[in-house]
mmCIF file of C-alpha atoms and ligand atoms in Angstrom:
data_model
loop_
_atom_site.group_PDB
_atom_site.id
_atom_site.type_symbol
_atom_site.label_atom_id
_atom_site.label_comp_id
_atom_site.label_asym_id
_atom_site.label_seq_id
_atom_site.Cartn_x
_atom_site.Cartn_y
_atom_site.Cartn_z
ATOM 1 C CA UNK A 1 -76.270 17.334 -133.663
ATOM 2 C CA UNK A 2 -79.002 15.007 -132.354
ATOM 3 C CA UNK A 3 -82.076 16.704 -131.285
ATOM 4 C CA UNK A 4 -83.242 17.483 -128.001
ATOM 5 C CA UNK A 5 -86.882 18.665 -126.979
ATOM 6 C CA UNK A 6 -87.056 22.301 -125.829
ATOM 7 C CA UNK A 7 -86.609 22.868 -122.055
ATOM 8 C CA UNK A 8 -86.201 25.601 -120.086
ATOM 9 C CA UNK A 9 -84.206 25.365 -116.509
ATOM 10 C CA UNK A 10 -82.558 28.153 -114.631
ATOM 11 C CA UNK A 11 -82.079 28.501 -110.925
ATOM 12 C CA UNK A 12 -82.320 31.641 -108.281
ATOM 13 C CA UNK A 13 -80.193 31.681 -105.143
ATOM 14 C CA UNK A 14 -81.655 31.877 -101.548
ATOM 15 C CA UNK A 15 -79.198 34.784 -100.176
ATOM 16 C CA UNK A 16 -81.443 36.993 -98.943
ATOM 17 C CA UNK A 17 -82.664 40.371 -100.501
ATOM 18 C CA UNK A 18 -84.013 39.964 -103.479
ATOM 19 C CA UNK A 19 -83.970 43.006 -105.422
ATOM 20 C CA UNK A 20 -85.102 44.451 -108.843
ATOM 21 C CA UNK A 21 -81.517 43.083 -110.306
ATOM 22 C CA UNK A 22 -83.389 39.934 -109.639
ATOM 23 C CA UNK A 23 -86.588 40.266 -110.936
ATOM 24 C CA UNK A 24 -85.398 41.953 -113.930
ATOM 25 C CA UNK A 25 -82.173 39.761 -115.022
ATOM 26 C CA UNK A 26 -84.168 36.452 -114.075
ATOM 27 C CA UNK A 27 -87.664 35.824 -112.477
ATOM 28 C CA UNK A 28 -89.567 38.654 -114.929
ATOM 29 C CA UNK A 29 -88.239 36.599 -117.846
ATOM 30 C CA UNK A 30 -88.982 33.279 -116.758
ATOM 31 C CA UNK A 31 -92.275 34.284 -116.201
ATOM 32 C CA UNK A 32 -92.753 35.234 -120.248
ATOM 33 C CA UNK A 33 -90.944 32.102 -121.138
ATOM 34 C CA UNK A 34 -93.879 30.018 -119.408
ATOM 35 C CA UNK A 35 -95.944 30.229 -122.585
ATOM 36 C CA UNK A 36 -93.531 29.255 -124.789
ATOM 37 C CA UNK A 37 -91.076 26.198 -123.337
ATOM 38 C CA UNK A 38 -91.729 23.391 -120.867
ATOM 39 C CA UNK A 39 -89.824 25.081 -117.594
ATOM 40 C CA UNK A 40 -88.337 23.853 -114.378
ATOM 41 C CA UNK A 41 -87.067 26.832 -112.013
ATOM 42 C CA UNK A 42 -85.184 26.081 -108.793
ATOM 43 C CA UNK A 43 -84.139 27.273 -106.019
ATOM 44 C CA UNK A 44 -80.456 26.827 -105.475
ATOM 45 C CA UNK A 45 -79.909 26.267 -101.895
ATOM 46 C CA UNK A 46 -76.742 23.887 -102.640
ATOM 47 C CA UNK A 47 -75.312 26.870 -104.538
ATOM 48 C CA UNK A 48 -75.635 29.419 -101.380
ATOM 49 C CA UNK A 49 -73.958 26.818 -99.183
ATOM 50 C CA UNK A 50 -70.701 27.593 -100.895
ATOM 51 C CA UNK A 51 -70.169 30.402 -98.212
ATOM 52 C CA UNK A 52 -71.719 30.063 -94.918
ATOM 53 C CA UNK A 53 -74.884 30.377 -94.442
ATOM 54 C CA UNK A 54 -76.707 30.983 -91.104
ATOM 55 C CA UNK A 55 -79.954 27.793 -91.084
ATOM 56 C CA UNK A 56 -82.292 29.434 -89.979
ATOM 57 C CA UNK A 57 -81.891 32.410 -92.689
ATOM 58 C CA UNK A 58 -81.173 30.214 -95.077
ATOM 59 C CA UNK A 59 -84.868 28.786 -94.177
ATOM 60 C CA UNK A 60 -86.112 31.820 -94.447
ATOM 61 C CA UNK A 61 -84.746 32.825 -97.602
ATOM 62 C CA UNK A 62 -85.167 29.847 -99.882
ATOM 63 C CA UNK A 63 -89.434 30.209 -98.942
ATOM 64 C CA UNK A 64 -88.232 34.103 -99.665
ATOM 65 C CA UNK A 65 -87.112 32.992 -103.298
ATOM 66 C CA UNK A 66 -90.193 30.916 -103.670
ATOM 67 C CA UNK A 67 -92.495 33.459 -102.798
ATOM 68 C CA UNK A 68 -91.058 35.474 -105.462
ATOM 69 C CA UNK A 69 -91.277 33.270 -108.064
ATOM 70 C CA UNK A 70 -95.460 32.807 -107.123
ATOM 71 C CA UNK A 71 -95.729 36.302 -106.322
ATOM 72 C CA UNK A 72 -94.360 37.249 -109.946
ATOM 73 C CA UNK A 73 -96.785 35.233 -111.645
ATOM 74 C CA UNK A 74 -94.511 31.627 -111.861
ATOM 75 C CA UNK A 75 -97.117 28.734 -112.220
ATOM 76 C CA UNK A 76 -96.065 25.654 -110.471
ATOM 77 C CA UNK A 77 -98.353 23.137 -111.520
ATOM 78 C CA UNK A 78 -97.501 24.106 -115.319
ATOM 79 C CA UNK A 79 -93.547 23.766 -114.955
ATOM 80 C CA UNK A 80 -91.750 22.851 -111.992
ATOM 81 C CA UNK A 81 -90.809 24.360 -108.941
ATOM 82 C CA UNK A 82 -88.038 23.185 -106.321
ATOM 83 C CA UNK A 83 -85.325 23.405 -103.962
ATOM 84 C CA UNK A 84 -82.344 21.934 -105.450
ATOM 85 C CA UNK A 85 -81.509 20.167 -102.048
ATOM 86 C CA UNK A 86 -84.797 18.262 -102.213
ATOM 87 C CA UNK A 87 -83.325 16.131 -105.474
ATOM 88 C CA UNK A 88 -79.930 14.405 -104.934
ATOM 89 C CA UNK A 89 -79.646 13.664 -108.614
ATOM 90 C CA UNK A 90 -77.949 17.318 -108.898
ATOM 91 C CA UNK A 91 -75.267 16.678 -106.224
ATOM 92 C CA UNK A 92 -74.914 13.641 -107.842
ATOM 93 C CA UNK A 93 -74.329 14.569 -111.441
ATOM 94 C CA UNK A 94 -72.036 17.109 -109.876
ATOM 95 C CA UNK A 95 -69.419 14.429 -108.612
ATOM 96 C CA UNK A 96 -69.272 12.894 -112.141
ATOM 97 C CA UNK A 97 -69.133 16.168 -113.897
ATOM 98 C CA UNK A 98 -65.997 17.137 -110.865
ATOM 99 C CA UNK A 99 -64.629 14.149 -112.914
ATOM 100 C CA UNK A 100 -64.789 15.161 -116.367
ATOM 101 C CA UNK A 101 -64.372 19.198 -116.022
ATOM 102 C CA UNK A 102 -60.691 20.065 -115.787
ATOM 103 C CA UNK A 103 -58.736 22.294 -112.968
ATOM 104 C CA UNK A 104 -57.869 24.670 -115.784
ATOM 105 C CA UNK A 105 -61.218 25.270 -116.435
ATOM 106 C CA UNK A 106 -62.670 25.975 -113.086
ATOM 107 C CA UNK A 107 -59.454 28.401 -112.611
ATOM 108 C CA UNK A 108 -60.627 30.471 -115.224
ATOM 109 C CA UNK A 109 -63.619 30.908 -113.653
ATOM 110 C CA UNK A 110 -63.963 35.093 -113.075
ATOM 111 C CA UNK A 111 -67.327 34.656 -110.689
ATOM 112 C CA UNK A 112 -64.730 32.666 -108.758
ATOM 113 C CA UNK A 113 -61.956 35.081 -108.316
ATOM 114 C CA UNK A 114 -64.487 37.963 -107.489
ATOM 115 C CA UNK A 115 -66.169 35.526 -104.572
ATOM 116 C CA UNK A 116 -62.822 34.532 -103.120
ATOM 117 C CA UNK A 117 -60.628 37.447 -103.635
ATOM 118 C CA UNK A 118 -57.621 38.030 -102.126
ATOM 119 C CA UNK A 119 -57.890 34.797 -99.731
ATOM 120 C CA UNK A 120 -58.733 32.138 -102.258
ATOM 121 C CA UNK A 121 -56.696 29.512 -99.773
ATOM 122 C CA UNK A 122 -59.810 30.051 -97.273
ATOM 123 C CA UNK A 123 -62.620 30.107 -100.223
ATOM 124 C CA UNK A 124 -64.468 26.559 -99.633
ATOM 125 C CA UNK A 125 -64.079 23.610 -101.675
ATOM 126 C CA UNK A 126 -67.669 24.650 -103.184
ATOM 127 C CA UNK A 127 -67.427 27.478 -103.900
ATOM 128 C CA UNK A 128 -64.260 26.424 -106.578
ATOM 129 C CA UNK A 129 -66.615 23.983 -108.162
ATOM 130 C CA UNK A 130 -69.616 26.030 -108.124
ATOM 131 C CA UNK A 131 -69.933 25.711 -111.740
ATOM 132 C CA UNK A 132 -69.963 21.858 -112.393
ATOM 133 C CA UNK A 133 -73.100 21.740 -109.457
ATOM 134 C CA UNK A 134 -74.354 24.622 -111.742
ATOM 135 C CA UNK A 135 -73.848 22.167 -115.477
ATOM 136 C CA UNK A 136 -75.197 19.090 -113.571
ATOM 137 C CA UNK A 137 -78.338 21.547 -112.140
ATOM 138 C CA UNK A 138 -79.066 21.907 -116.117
ATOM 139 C CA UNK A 139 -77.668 18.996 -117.457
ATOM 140 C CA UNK A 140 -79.583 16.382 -115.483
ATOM 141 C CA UNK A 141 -82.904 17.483 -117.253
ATOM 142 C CA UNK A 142 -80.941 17.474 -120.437
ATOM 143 C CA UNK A 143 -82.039 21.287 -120.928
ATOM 144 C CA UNK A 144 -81.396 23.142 -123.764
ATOM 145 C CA UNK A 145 -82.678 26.840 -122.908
ATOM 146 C CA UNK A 146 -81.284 28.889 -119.798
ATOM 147 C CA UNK A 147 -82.374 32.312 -118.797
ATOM 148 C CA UNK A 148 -79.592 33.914 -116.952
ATOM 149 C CA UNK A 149 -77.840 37.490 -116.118
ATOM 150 C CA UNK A 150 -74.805 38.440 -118.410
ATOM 151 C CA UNK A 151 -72.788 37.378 -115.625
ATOM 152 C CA UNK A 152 -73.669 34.328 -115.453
ATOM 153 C CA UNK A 153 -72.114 33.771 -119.289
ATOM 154 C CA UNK A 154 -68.938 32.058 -118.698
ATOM 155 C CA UNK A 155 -70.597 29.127 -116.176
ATOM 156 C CA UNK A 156 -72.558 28.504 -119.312
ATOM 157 C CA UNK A 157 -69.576 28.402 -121.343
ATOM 158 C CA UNK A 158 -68.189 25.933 -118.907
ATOM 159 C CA UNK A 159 -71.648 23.860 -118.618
ATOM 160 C CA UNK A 160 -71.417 23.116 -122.855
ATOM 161 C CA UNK A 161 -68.043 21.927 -122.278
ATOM 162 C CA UNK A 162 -68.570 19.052 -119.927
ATOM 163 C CA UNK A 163 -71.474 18.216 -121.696
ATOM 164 C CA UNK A 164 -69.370 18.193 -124.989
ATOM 165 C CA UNK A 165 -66.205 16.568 -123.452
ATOM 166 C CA UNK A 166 -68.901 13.467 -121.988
ATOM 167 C CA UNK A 167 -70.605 13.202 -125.014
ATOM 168 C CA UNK A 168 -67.071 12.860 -126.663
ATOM 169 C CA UNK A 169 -65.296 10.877 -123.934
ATOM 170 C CA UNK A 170 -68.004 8.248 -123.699
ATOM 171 C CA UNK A 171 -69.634 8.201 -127.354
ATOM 172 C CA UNK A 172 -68.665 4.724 -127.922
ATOM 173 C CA UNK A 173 -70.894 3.858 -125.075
ATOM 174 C CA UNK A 174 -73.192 6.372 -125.673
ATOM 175 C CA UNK A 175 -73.951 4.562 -128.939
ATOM 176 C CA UNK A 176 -73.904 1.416 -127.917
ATOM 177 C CA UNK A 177 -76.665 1.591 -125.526
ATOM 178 C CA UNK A 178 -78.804 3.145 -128.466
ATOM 179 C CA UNK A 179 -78.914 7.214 -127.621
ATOM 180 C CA UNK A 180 -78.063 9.170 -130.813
ATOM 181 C CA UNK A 181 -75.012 10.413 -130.974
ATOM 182 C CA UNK A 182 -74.798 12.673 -128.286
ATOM 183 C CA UNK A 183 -76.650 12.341 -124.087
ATOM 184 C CA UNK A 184 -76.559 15.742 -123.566
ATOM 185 C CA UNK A 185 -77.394 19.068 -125.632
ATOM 186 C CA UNK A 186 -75.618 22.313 -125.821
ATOM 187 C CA UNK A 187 -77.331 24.433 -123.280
ATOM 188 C CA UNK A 188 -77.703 27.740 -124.730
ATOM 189 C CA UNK A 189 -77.762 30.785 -122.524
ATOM 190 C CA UNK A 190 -81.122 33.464 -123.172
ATOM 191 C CA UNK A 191 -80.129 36.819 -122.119
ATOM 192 C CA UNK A 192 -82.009 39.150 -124.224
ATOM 193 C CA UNK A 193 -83.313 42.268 -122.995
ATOM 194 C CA UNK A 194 -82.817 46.142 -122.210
ATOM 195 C CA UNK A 195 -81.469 45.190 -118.354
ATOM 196 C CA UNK A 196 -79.535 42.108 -118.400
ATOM 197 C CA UNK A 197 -77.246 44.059 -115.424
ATOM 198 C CA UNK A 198 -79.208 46.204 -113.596
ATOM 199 C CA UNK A 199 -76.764 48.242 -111.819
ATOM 200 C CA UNK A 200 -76.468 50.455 -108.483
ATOM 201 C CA UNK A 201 -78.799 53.295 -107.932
ATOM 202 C CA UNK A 202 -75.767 55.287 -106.183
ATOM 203 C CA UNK A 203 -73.178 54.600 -108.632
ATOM 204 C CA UNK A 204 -73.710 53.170 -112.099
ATOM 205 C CA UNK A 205 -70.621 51.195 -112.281
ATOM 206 C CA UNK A 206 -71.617 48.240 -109.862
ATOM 207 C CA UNK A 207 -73.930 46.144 -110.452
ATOM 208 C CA UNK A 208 -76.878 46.552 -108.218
ATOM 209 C CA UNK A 209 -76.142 43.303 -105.428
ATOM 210 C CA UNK A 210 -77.695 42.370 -102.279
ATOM 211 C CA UNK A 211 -74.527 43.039 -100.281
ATOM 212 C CA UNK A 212 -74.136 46.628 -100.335
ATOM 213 C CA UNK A 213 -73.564 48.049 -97.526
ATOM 214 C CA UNK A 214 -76.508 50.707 -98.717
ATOM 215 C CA UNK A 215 -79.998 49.990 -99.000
ATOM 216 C CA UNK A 216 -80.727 52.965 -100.914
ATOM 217 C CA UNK A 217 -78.744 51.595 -103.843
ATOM 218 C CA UNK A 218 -81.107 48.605 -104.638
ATOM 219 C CA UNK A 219 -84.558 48.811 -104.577
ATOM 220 C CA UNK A 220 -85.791 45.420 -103.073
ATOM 221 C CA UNK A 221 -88.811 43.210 -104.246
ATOM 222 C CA UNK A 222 -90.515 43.568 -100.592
ATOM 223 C CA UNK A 223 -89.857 47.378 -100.700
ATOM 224 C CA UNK A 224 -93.178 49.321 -100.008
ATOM 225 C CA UNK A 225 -94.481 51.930 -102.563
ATOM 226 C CA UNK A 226 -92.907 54.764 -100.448
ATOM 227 C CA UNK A 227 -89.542 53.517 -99.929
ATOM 228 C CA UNK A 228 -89.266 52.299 -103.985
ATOM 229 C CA UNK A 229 -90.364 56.047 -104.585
ATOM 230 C CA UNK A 230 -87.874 57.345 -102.124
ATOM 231 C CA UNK A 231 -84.970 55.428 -103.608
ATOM 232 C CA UNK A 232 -85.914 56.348 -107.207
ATOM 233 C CA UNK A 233 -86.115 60.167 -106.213
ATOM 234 C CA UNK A 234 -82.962 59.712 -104.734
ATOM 235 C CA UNK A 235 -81.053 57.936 -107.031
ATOM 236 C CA UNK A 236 -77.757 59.352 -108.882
ATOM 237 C CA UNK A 237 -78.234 61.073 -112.151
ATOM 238 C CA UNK A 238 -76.405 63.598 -113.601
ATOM 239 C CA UNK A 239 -77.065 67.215 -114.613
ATOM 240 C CA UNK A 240 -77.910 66.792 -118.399
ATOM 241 C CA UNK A 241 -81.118 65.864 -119.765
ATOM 242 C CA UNK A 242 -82.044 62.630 -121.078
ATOM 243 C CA UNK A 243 -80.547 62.111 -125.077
ATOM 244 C CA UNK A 244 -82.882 61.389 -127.917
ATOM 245 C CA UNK A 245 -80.509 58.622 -128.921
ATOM 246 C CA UNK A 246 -79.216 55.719 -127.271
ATOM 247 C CA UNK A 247 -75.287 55.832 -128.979
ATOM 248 C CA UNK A 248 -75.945 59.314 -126.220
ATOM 249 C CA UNK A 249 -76.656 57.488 -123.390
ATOM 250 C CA UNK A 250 -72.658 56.179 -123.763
ATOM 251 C CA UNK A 251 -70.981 57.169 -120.595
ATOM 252 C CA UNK A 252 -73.832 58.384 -118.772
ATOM 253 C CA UNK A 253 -73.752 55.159 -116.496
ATOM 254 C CA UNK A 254 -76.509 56.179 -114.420
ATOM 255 C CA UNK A 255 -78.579 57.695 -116.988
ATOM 256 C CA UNK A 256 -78.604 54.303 -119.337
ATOM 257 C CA UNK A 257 -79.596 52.584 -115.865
ATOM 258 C CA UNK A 258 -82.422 54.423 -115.309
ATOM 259 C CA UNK A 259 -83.750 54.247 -119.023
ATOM 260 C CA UNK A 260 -83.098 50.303 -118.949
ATOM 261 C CA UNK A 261 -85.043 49.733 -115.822
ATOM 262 C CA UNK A 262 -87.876 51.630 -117.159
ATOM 263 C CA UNK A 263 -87.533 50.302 -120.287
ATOM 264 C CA UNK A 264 -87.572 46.734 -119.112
ATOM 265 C CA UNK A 265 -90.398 47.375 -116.625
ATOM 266 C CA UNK A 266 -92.947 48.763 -118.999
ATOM 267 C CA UNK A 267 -91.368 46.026 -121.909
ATOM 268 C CA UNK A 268 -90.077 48.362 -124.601
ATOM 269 C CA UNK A 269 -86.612 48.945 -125.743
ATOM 270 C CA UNK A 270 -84.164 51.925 -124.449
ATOM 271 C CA UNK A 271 -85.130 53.570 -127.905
ATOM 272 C CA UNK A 272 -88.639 53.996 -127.441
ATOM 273 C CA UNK A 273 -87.622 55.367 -123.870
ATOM 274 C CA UNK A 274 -86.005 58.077 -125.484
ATOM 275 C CA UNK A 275 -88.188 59.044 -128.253
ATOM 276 C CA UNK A 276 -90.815 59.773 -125.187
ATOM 277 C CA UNK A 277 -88.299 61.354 -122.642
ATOM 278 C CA UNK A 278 -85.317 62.749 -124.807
ATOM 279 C CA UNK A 279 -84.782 66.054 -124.176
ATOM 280 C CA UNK A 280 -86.875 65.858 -120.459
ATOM 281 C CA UNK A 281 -85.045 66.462 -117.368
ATOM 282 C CA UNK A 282 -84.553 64.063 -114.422
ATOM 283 C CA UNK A 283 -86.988 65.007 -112.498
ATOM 284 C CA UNK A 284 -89.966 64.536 -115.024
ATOM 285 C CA UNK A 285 -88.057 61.345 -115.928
ATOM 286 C CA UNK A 286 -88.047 60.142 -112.414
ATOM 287 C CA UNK A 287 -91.539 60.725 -111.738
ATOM 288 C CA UNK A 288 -92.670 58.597 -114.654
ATOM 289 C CA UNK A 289 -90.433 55.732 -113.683
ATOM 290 C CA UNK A 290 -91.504 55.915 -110.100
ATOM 291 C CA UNK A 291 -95.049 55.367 -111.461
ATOM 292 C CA UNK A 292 -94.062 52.001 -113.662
ATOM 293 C CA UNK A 293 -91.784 50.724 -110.569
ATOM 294 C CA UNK A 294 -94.568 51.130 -107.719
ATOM 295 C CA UNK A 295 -97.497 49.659 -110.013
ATOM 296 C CA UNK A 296 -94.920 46.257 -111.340
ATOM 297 C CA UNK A 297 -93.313 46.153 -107.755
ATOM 298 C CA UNK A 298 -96.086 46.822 -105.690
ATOM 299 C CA UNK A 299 -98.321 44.268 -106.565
ATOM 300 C CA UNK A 300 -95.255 41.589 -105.963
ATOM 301 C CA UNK A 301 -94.272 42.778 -102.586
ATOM 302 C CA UNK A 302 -97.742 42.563 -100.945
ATOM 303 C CA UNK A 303 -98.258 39.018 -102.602
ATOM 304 C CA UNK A 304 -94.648 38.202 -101.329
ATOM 305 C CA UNK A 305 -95.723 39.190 -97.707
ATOM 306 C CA UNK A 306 -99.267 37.009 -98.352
ATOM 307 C CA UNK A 307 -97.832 34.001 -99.713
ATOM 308 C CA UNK A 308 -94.541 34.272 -96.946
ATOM 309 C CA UNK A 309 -97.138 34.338 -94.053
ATOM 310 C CA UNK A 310 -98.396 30.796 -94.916
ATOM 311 C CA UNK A 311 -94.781 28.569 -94.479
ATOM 312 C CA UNK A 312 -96.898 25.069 -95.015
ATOM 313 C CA UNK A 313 -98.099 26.373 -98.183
ATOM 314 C CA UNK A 314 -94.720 27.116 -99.309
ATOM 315 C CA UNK A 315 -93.127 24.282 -98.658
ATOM 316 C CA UNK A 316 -95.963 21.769 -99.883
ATOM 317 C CA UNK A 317 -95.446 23.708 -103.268
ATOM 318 C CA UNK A 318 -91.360 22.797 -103.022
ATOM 319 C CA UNK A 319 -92.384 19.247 -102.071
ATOM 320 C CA UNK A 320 -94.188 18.243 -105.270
ATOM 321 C CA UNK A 321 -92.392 20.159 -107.497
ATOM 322 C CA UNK A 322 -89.445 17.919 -106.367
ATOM 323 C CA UNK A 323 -91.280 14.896 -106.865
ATOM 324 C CA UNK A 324 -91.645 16.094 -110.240
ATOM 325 C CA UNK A 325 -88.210 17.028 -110.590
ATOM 326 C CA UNK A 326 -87.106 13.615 -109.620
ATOM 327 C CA UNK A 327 -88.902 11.914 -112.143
ATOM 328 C CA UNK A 328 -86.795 13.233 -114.613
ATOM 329 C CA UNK A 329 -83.925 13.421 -113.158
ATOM 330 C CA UNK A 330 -83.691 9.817 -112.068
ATOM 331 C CA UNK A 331 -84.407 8.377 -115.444
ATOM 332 C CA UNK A 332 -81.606 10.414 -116.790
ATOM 333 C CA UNK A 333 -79.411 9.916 -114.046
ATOM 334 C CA UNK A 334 -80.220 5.940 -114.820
ATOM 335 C CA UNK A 335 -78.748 6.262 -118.444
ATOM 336 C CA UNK A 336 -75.804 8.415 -117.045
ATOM 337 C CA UNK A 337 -75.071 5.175 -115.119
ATOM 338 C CA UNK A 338 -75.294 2.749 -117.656
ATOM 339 C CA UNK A 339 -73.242 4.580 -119.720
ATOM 340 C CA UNK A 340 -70.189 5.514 -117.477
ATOM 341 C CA UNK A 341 -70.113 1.592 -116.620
ATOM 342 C CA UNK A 342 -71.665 1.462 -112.933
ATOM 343 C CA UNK A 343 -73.569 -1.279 -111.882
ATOM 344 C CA UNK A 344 -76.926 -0.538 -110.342
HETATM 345 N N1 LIG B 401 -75.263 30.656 -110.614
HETATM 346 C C1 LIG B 401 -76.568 31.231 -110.797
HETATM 347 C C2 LIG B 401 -76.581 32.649 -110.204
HETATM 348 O O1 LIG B 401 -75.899 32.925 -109.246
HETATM 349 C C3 LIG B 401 -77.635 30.408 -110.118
HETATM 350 C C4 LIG B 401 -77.738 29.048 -110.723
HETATM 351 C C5 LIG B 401 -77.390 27.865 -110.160
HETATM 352 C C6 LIG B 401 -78.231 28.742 -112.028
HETATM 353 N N2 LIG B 401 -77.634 26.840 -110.990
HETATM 354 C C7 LIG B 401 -78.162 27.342 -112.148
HETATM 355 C C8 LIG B 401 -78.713 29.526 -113.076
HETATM 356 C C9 LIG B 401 -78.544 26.689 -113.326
HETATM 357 C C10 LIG B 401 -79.110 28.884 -114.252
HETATM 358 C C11 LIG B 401 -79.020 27.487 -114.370
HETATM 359 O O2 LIG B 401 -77.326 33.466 -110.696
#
């Protein structure tokens, strides 16, 4: 395998209601990985298209995402920041990868049949081939590291094969205009962590989403320090005390919750959760973790509110980091052309 610099790309959709699922299963890690890894984080406004999306909220929400991503401690003039629709190099890649991805793939797709359901004649065009907009997002900066939820697994699955099936399909060329051996790398997915699924606070077997029909099941990242306290106190537990083990924590779906969201706030393992709270009961359990989850989320709301009061700033921050982002991915989308045979 031919070697590719380290770069890290991953992408947040502007759907409204960003909650701690959020923060913990993506922005909180991206943040960490700023240190290590040359990073480009976008906002994927193309992606929420794929169901209707009122404009005006969908305004609203991709300066929403971007406020999180500053408010959380993302620096954009060290990596990249962006809104996917600002660089047409991603909608582009997308038709050629449409070309090389197969049907069978895409139908195997489980995000797919979840998002459609029952009505999948109805589901937009888009939303099928979600995942090849999602490999060329990646693919057109050639990166090689991508932080995502567990559920977002399979699309990565699906990402390494079109860029294996291009770099196999067109090596000839590939070779012949002097890249080694293969264009693209093997994106690899990073999901590491003690809440890679943070699920519901009301019932510990869905994941914790912006669309249920309860707000007291999520606690959301411009929730004030009352309301996050609230939630937490309210939250479903059940009427043992915590383990000293994790192999305890087993079925206790809510219980394993709990310990990973503190866990991941304060940035230890579910283990060392236990060895200070096995044996406690819920309600001394609850009091510490409404403690870590006001001081972590506090801070982020109120700079979400700053930061979303000031619109120009926003989107002058989105501007440059997609001038940025189309330096790159117009050099690359140059060799893509040259070797797939177009004239430009
Ligand atoms: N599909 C991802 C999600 O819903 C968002 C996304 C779009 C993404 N393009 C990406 C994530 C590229 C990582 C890399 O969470």
């Amino acid at each position: 395998m031919a070697q590719f610099p380290q770069r890290v790309f991953s992408g947040v959709q502007p759907t409204g209601n960003l909650h701690l699922g959020n923060y913990l299963g993506a922005i909180h890690k991206f943040v960490s990985l700023q240190d290590t890894h040359d990073c480009i984080f976008c906002v994927v406004d193309l992606h929420a298209i794929t169901v209707f999306q009122d404009p005006a909220v969908l305004k609203a929400n991709i300066r929403e995402v971007t406020a999180a991503f500053l408010a959380c401690g993302i620096d954009p003039v060290r990596h990249i920041v962006f809104n996917q629709s600002q660089v047409p190099e991603h909608s582009e890649l997308a038709w050629i990868f449409n070309c090389v991805a197969r049907i069978g793939w895409l139908s195997r797709m489980t995000q797919f049949k979840e998002k459609a359901g029952k009505d999948k004649e109805n589901a937009s065009v888009g939303l099928y081939a979600y995942p090849t907009l999602m490999a060329a997002d990646i693919l057109i900066y050639r990166a090689t590291h991508v932080p995502v939820g567990e559920d977002q697994k399979q699309h990565l699955e699906l990402a390494r094969d079109v860029a294996q099936k291009f770099n196999k399909d067109f090596s000839a060329s590939i070779a012949s205009l002097g890249h080694n051996e293969a264009f693209f790398p093997m994106p690899e997915p990073l999901i590491q962590g003690p809440a890679t699924r943070v699920m519901s606070l009301r019932d510990g077997s869905k994941k914790m989403s912006k669309s249920d029909p309860s707000d007291n099941s999520r606690i959301n990242l411009t929730d004030t320090a009352d309301i996050i306290a609230q939630k937490i106190r309210r939250a479903k537990t059940d009427p043992e005390p915590l383990p000293s083990e994790v192999e305890c924590l087993g079925s206790r779906l809510e219980a394993d919750n709990l310990v990973s969201i503190y866990a991941a706030l304060r940035g230890f393992s579910k283990q060392d959760v236990l060895n200070e709270f096995g044996g406690a009961n819920f309600s001394q359990f609850k009091n510490a973790l409404v403690e870590v989850a006001e001081a972590k989320l506090g801070p982020i709301g109120a700079e979400m509110k700053r930061i979303q009061s000031n619109p120009a700033y926003i989107d002058d921050i989105l501007r440059k980091g997609a001038d940025r982002a189309r330096v790159i991915a117009g050099a690359n989308m140059a060799a893509i052309k040259d070797i797939i045979g177009f004239i430009r």
